[in-house]
PDB file of N, CA and C in Angstrom:
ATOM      1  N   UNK A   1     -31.399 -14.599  -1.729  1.00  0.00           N
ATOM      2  CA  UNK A   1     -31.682 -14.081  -3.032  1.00  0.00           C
ATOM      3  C   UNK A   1     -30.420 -13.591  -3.716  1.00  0.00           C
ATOM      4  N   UNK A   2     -30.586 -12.704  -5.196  1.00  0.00           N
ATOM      5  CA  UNK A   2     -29.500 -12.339  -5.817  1.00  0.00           C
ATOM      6  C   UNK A   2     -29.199 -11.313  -5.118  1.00  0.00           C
ATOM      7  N   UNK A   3     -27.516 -10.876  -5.149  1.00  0.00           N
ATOM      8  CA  UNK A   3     -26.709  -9.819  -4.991  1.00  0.00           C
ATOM      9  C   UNK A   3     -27.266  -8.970  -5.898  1.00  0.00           C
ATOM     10  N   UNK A   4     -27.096  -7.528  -5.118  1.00  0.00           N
ATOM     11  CA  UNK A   4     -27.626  -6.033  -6.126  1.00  0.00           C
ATOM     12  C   UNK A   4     -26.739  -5.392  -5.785  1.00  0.00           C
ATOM     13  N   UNK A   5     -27.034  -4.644  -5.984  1.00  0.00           N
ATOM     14  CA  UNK A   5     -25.881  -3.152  -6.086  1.00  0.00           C
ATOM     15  C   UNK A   5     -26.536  -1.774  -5.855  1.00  0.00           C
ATOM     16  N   UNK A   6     -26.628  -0.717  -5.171  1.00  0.00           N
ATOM     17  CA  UNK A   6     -26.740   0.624  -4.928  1.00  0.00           C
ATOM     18  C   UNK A   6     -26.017   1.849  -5.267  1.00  0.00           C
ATOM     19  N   UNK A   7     -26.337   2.455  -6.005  1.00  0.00           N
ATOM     20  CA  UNK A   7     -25.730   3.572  -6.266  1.00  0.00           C
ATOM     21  C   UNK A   7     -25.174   4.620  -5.117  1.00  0.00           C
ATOM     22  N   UNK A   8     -24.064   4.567  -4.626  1.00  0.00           N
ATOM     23  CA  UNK A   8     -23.145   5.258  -3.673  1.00  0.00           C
ATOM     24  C   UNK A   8     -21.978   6.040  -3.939  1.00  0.00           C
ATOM     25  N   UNK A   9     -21.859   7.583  -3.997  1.00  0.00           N
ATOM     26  CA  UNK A   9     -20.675   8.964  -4.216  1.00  0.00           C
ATOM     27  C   UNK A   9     -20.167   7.974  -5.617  1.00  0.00           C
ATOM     28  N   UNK A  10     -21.033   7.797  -6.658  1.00  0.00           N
ATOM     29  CA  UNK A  10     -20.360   7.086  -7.720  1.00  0.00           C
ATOM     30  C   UNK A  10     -19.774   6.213  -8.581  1.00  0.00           C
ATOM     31  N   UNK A  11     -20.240   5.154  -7.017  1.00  0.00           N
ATOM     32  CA  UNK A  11     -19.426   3.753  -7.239  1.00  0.00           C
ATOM     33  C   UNK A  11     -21.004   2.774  -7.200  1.00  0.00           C
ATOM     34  N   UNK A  12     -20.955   1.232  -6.767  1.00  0.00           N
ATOM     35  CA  UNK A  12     -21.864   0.520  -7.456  1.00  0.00           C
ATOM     36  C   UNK A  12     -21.722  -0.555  -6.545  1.00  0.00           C
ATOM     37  N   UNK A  13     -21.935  -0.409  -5.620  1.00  0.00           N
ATOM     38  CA  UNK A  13     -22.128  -0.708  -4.358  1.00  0.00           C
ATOM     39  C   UNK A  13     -22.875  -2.340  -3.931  1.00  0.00           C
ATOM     40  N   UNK A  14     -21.923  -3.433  -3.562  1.00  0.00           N
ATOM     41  CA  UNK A  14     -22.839  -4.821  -3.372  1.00  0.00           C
ATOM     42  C   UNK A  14     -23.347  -4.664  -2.357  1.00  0.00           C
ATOM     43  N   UNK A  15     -25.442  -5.059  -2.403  1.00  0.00           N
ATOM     44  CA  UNK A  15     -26.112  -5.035  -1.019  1.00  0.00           C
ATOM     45  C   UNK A  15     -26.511  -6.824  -1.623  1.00  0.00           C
ATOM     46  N   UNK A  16     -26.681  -7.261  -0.339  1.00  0.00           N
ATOM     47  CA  UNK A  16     -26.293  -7.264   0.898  1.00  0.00           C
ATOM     48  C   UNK A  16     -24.625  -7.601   1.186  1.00  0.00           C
ATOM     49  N   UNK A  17     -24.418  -6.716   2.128  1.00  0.00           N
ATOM     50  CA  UNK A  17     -22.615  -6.867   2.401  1.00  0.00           C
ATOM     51  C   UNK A  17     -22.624  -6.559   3.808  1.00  0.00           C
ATOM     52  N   UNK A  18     -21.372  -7.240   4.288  1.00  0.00           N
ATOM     53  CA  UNK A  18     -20.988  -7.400   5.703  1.00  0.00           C
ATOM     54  C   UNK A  18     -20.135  -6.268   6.036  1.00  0.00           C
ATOM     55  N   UNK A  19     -20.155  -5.155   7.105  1.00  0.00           N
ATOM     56  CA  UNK A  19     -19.271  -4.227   6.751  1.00  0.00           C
ATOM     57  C   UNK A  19     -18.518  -4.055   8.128  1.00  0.00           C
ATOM     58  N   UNK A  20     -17.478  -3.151   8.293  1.00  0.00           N
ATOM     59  CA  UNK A  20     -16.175  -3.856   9.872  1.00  0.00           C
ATOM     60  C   UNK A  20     -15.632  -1.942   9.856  1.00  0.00           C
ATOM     61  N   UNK A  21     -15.881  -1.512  10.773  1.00  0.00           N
ATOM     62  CA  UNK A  21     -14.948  -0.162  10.718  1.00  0.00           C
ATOM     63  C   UNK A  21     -13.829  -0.469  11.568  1.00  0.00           C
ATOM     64  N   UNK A  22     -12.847  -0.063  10.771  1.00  0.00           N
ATOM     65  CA  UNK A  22     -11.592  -0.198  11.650  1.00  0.00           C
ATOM     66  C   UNK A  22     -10.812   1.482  11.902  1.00  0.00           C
ATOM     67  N   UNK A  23      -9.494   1.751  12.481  1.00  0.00           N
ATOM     68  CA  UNK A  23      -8.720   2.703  12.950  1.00  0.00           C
ATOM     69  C   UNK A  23      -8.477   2.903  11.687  1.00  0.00           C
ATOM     70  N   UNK A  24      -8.191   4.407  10.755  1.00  0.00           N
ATOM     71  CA  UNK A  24      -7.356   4.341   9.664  1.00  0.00           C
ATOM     72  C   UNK A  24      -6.348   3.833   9.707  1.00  0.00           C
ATOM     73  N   UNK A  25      -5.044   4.022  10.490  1.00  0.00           N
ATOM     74  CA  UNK A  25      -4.213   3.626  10.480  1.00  0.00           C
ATOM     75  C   UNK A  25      -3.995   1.401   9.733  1.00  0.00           C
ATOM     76  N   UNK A  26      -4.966   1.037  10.796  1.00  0.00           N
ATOM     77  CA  UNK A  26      -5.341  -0.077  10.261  1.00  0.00           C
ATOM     78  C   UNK A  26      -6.068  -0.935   9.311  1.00  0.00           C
ATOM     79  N   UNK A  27      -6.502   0.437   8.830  1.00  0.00           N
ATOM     80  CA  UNK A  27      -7.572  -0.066   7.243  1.00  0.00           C
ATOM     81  C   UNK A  27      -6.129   0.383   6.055  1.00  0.00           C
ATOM     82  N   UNK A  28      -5.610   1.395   6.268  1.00  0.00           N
ATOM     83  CA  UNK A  28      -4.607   1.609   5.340  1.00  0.00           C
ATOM     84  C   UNK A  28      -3.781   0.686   5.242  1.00  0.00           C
ATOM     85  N   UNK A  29      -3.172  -0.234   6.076  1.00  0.00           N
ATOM     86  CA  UNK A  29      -2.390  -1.340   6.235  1.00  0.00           C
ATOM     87  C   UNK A  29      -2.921  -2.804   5.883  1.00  0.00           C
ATOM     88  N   UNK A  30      -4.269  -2.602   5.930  1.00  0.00           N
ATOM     89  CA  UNK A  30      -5.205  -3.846   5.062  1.00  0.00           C
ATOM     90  C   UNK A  30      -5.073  -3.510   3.577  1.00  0.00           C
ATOM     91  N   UNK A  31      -5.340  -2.460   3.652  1.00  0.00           N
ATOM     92  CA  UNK A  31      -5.251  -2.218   1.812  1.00  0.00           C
ATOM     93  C   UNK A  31      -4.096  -2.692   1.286  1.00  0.00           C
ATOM     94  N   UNK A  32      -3.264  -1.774   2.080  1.00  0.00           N
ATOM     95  CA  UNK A  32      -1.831  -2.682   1.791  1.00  0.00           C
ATOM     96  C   UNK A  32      -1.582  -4.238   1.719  1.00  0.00           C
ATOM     97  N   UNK A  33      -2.011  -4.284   2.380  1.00  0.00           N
ATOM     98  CA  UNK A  33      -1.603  -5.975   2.078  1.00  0.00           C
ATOM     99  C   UNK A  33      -2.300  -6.820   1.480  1.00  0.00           C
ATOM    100  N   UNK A  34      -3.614  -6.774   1.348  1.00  0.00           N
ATOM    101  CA  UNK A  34      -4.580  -6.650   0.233  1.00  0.00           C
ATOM    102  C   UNK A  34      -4.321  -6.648  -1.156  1.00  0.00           C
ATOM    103  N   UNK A  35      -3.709  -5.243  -1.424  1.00  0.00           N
ATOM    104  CA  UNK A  35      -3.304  -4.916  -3.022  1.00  0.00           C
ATOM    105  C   UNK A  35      -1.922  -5.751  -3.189  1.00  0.00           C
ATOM    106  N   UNK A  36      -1.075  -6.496  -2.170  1.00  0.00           N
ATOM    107  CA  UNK A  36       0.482  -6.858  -2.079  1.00  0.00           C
ATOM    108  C   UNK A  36      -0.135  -8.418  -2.684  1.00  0.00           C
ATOM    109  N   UNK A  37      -1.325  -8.792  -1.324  1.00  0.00           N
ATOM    110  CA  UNK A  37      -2.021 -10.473  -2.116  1.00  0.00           C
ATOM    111  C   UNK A  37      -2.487 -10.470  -3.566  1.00  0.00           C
ATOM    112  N   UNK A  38      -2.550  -9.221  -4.155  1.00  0.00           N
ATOM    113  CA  UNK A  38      -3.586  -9.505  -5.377  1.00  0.00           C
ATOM    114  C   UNK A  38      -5.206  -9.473  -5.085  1.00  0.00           C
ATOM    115  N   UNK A  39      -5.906  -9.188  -4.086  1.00  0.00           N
ATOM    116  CA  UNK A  39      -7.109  -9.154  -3.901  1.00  0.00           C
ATOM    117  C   UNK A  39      -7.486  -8.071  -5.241  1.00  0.00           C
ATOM    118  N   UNK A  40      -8.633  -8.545  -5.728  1.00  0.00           N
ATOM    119  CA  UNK A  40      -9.461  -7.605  -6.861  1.00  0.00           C
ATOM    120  C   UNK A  40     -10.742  -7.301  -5.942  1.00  0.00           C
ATOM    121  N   UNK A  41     -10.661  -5.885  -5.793  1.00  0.00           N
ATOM    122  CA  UNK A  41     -11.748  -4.779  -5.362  1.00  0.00           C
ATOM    123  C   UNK A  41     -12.937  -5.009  -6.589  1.00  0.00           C
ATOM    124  N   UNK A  42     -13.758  -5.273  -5.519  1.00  0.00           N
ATOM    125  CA  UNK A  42     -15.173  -4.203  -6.338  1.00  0.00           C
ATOM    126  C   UNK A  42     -15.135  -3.063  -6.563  1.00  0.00           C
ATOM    127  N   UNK A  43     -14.880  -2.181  -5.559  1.00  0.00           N
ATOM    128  CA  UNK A  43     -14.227  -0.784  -5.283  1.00  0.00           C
ATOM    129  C   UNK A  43     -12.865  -0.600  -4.651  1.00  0.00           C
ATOM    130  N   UNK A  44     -11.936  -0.071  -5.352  1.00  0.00           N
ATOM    131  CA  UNK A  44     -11.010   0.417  -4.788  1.00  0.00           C
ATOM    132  C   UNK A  44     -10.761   1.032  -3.560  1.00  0.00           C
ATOM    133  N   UNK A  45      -9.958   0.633  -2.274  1.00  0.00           N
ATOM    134  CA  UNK A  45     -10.034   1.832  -1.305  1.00  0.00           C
ATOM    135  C   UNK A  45      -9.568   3.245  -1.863  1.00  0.00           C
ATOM    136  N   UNK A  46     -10.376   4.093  -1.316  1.00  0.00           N
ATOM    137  CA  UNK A  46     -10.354   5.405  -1.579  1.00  0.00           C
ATOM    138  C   UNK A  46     -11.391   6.130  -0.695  1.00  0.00           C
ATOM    139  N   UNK A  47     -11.242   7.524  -0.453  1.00  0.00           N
ATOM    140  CA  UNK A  47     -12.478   8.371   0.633  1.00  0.00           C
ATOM    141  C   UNK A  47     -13.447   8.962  -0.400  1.00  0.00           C
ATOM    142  N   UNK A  48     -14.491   8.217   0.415  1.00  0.00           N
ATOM    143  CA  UNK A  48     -15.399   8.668   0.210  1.00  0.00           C
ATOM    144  C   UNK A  48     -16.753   9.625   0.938  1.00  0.00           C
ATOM    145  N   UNK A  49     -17.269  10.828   0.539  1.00  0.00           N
ATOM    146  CA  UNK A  49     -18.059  11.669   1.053  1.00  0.00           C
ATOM    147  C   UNK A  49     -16.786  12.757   1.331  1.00  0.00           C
ATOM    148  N   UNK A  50     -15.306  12.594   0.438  1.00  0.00           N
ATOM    149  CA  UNK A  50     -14.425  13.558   1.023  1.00  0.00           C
ATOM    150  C   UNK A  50     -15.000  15.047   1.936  1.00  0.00           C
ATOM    151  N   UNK A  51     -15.024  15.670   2.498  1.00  0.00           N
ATOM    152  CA  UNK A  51     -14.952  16.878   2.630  1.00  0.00           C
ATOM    153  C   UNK A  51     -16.928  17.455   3.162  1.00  0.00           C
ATOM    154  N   UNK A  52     -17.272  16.470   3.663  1.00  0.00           N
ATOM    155  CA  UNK A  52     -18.670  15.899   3.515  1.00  0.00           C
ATOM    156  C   UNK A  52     -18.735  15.870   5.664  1.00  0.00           C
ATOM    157  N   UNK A  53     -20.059  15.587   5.371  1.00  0.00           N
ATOM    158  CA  UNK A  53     -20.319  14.644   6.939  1.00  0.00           C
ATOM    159  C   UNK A  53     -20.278  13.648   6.548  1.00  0.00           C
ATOM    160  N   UNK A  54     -19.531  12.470   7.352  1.00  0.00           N
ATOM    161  CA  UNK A  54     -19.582  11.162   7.081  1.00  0.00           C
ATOM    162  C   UNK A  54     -18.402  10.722   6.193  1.00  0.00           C
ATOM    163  N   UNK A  55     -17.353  11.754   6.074  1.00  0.00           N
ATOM    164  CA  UNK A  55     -16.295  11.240   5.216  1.00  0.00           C
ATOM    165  C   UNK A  55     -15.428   9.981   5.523  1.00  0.00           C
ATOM    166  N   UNK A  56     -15.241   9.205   5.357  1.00  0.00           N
ATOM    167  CA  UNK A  56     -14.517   7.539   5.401  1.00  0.00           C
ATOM    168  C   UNK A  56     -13.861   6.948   4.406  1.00  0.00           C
ATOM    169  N   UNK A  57     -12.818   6.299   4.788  1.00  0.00           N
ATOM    170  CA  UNK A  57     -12.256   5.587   3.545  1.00  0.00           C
ATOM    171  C   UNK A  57     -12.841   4.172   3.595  1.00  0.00           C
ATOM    172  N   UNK A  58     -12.638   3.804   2.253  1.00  0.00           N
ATOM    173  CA  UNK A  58     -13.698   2.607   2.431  1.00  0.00           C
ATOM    174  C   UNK A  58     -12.808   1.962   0.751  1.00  0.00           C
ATOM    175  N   UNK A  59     -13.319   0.247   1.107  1.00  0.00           N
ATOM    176  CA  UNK A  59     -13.015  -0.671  -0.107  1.00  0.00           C
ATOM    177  C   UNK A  59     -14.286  -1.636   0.241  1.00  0.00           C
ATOM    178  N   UNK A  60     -14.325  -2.395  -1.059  1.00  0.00           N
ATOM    179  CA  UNK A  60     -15.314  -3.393  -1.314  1.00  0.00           C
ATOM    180  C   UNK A  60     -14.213  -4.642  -1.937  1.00  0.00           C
ATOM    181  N   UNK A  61     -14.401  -5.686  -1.321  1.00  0.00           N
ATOM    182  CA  UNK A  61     -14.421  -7.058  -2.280  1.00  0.00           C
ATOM    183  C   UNK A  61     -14.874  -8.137  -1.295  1.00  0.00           C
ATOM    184  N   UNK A  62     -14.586  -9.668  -1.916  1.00  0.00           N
ATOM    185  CA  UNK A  62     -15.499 -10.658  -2.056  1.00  0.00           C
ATOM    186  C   UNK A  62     -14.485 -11.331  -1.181  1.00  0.00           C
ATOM    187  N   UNK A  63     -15.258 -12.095  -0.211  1.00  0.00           N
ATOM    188  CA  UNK A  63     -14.069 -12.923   0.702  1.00  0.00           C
ATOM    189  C   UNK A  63     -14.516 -14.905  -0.797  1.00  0.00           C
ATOM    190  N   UNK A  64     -13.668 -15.804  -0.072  1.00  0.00           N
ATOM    191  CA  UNK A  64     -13.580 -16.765  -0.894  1.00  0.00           C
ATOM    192  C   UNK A  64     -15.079 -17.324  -1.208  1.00  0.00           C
ATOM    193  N   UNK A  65     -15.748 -16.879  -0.568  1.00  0.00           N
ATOM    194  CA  UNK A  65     -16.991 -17.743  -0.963  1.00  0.00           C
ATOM    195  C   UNK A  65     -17.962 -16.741  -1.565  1.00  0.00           C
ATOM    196  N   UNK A  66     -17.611 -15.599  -2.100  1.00  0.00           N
ATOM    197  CA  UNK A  66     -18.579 -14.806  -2.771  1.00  0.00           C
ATOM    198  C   UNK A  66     -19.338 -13.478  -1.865  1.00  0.00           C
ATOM    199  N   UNK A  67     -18.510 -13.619  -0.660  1.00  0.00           N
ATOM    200  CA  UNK A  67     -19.441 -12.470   0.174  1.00  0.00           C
ATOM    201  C   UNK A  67     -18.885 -11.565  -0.054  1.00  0.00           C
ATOM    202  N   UNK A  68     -19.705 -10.203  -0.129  1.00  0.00           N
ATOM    203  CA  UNK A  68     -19.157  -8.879  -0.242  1.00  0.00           C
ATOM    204  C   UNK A  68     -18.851  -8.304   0.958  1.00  0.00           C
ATOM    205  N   UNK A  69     -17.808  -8.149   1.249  1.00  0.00           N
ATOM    206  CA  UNK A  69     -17.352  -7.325   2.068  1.00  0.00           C
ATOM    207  C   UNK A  69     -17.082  -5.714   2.182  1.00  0.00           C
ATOM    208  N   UNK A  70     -17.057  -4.973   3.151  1.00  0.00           N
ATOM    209  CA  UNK A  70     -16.538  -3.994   2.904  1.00  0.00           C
ATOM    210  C   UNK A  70     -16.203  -3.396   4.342  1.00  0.00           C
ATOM    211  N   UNK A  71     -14.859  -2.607   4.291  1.00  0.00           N
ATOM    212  CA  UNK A  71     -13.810  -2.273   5.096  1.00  0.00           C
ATOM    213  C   UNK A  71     -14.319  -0.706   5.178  1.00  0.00           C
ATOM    214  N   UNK A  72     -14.174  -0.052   6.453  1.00  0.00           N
ATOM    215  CA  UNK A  72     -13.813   1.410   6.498  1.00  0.00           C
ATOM    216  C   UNK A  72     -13.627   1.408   7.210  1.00  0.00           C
ATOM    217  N   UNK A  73     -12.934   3.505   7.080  1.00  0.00           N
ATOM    218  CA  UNK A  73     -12.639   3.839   8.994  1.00  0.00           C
ATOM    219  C   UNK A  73     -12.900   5.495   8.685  1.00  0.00           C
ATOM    220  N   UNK A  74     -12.922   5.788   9.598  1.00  0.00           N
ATOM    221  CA  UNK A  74     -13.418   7.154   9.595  1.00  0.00           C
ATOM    222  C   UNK A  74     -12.196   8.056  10.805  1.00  0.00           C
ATOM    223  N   UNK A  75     -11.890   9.200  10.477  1.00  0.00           N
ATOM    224  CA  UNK A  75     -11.311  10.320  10.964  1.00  0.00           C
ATOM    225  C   UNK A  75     -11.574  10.513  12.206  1.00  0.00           C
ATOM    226  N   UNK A  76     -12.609  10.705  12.135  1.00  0.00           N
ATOM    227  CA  UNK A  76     -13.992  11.410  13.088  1.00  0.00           C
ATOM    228  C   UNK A  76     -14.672  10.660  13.534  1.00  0.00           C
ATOM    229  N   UNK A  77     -14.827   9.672  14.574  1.00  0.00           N
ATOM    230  CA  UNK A  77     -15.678   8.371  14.476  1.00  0.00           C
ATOM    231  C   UNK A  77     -17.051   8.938  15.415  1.00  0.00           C
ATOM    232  N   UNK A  78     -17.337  10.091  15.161  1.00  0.00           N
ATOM    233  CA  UNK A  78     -18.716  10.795  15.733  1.00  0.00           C
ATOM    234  C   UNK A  78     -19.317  11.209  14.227  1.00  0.00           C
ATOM    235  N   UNK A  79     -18.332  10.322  13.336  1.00  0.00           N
ATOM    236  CA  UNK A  79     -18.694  10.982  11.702  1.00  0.00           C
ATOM    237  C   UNK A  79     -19.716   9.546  11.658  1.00  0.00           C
ATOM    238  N   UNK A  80     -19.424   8.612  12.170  1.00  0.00           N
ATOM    239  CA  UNK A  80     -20.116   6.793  11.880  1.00  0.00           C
ATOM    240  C   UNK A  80     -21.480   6.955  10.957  1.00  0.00           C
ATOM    241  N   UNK A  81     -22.291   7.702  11.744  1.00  0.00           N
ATOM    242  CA  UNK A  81     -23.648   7.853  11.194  1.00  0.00           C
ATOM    243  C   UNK A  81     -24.197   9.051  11.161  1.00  0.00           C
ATOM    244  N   UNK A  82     -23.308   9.919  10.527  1.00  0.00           N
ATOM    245  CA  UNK A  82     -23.192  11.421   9.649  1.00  0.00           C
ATOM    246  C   UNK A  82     -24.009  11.081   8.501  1.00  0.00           C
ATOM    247  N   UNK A  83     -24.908  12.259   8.053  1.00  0.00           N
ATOM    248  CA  UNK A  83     -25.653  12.257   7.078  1.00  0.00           C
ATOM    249  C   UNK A  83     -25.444  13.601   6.657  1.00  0.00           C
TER     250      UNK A  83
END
């Protein structure tokens, strides 16, 4: 069916999406190289739920064939499924 979107800490969120938690260290270094290729975000990486349970940095975009992806990593990885 069609791609939707969910309202999430503000942003506009593609469901259904494939999602990958990685080490910060190693999501920060995707972004990087990411923003170096020119990839265009749905969402920008940035943290979200700052200061929250469940705080993570996280980005959204589209691999070549239209899938939404999305990247995070978390601090705290006992934060994963913080509510």
């Amino acid at each position: 069916g069609a791609a939707g979107h969910n309202p999430v800490d503000g942003h506009s969120v593609p469901v259904p999406h494939f999602g990958l938690i990685l080490s910060v260290p190693d999501f920060l270094e995707l972004a990087s190289r990411l923003r170096v290729a020119g990839t265009t975000f749905v969402i920008e990486p940035y943290v979200r739920f700052e200061g929250e349970p469940g705080e993570q940095w996280t980005m959204f975009f589209h691999d070549p064939a239209g899938n939404a992806l999305e990247f995070k990593a978390f601090a705290d990885e006992s934060q994963v499924f913080a509510k």
